[in-house]
C-alpha positions in Angstrom: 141.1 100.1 110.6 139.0 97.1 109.8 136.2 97.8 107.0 139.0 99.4 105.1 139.5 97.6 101.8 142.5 97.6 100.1 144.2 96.1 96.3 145.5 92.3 97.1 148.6 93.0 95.5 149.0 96.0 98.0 148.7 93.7 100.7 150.7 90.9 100.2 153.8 92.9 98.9 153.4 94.8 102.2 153.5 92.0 104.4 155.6 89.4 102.5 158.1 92.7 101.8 157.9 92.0 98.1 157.9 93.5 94.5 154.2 93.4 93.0 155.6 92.1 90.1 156.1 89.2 92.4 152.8 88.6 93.6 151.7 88.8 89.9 154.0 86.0 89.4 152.0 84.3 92.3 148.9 84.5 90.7 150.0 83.6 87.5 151.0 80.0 89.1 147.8 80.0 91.3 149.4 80.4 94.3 147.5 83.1 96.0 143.7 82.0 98.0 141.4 84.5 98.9 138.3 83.3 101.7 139.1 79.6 100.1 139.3 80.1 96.4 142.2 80.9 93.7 142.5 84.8 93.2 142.0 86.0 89.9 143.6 89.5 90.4 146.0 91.5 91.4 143.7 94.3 91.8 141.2 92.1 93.8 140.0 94.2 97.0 139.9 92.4 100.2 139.2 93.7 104.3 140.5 93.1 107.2 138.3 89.9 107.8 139.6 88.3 103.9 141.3 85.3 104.5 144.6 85.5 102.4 147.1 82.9 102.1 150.1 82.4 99.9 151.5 78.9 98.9 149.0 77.6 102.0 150.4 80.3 104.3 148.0 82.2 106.1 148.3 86.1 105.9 145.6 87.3 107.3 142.5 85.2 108.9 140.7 87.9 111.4 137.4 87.4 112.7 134.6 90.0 113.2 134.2 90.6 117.4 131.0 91.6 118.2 130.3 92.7 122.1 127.8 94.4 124.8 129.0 95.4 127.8 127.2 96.8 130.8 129.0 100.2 131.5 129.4 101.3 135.1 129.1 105.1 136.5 132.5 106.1 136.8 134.1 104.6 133.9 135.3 106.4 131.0 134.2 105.4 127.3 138.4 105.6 126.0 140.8 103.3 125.4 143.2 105.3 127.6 142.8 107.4 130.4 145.4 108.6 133.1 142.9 109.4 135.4 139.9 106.7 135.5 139.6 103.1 134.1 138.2 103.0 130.8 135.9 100.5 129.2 138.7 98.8 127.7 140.0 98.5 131.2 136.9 96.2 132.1 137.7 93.4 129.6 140.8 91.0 129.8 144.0 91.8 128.5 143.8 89.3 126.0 140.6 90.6 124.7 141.1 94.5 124.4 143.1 93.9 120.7 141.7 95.6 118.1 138.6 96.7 119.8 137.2 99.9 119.5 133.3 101.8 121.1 130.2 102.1 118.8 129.1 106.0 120.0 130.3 107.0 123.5 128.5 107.3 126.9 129.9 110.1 129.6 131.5 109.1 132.5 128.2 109.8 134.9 126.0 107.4 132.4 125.7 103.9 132.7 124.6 100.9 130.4 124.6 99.3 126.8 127.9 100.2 125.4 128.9 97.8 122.1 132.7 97.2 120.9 133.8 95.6 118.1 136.6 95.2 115.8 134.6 96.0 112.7 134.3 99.4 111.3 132.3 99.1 108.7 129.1 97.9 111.1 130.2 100.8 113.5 130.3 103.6 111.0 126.7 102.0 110.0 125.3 102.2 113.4 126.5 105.7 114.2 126.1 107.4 110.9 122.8 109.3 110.8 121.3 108.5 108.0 121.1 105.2 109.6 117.9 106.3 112.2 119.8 103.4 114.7 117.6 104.5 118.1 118.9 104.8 121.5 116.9 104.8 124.7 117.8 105.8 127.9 116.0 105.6 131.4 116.4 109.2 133.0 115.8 109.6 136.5 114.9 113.2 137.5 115.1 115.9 140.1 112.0 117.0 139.7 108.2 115.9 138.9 107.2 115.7 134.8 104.1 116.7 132.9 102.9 116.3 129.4 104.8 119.4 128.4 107.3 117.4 128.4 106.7 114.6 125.8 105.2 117.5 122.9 108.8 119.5 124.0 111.0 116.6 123.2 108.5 115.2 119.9 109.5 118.9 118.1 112.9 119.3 118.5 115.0 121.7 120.6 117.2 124.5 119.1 120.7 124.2 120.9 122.0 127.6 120.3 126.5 126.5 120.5 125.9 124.0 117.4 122.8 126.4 116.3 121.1 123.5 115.0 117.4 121.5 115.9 117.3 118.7 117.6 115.8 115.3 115.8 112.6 114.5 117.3 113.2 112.5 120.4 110.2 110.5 122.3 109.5 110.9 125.7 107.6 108.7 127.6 106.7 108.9 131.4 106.8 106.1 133.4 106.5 107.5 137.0 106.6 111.4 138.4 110.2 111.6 138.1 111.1 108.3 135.3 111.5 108.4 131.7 112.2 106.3 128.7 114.1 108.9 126.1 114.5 107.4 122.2 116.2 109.5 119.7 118.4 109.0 116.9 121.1 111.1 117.4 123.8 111.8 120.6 125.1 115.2 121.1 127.3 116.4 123.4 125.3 115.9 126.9 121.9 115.9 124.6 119.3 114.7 126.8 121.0 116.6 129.9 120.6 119.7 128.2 117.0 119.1 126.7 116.0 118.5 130.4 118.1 121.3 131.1 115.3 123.1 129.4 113.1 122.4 132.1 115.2 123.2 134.6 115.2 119.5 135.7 118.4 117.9 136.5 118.8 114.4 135.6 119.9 112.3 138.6 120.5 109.5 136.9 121.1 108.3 133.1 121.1 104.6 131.4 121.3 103.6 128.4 119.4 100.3 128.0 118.6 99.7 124.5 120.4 100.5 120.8 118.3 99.8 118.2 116.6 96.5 118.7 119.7 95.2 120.7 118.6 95.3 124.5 121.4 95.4 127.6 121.1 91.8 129.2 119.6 92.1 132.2 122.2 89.1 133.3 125.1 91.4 133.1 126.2 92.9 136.4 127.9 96.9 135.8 131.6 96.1 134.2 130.3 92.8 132.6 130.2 91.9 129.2 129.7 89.2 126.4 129.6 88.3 122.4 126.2 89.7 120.7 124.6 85.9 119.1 123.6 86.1 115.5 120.4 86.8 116.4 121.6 89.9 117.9 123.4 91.4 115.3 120.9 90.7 112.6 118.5 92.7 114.1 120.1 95.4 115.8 120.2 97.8 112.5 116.7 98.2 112.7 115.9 101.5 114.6 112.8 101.8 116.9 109.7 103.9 115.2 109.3 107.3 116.5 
């Protein structure tokens, strides 16, 4: 998977179906370029985005895919399903390669789902320790009250995974609206903390991860590159 590093020498005796002793040879008579300049080792760790070439032939020359798309209800975050369309499903054929989901949304919740190619920046963005920030907009069965937002600010003990929930902030916007951030995703999380309540949700969507906010231009099944703008400041998570 890409963010995987892996020794040079490794590499090109895989995919030229060669001796290392060979590739030694290689960089012995400069033959070998890493991302534009002469290697210097055999032992030389590159990624899956290193630009490799031997003797001007190019190895390897990926590029880092970066994408939003606007999930709809009904579509399954996988990249195969024999029952439903998945996200992959939603993007041309030509595009799906190598993709893979940041974090998951059920089938019944819509919005900001990111692929890329790059697992590195995904691992980042869903490991914990990272604090990246989701918020949804929850519409609700029933009416809210401040119980609520104090409920949701100290954490819920789910009893299967017996642990505590991270503090998640609630904030009304309407009798039966919310904006939900937290930094975490369990199974059916927010469902279940409403659950509390006895308040089913009616309707869930994801519009923001991070500081990266869903394009209001993309219709349900669209999607598009993040800009650099974007991605430089997506791995800064909201304050709660």
């Amino acid at each position: 998977m890409a963010g995987q590093r892996t020794r040079l020498d490794r590499f090109i005796s895989a995919r030229l179906t060669i001796n290392r002793r060979d590739v030694k040879l290689m960089l012995a008579q400069n033959r070998i370029r890493v991302d534009g300049e002469l290697a210097t080792s055999v032992q030389q760790a590159i990624d899956a985005f290193s630009l490799v070439q031997v003797d001007g032939q190019v190895l390897q020359d990926n590029q880092p895919r970066y994408l939003m798309l606007h999930k709809p209800i009904g579509v399954v975050s996988a990249t195969k399903d024999d029952q439903h369309r998945t996200i992959l499903d939603l993007l041309p054929e030509d595009q799906r390669i190598g993709l893979h989901m940041v974090g998951r949304l059920d089938r019944y919740t819509s919005g900001l789902i990111l692929l890329t190619n790059d697992g590195r920046w995904s691992r980042y963005l869903t490991a914990p320790e990272s604090k990246v920030s989701k918020t949804y907009h929850v519409t609700l069965q029933n009416p809210l009250n401040k119980d609520y937002i104090s409920a949701f600010q100290q954490g819920m003990h789910f009893a299967y995974e017996d642990i505590i929930t991270r503090p998640a902030q609630l904030q009304i916007l309407s009798e039966f609206e919310a904006l939900v951030t937290l930094q975490e995703g369990k199974y059916h999380q927010i469902k279940r903390m409403f659950g509390r309540f006895r308040n089913p949700v009616v309707k869930l969507h994801r519009q923001s991860i991070g500081n990266l906010i869903l394009d209001p231009a993309l219709a349900p099944g669209e999607s598009r590159a993040l800009s650099q703008q974007e991605l430089k400041h997506i791995n800064i998570a909201h304050p709660l």
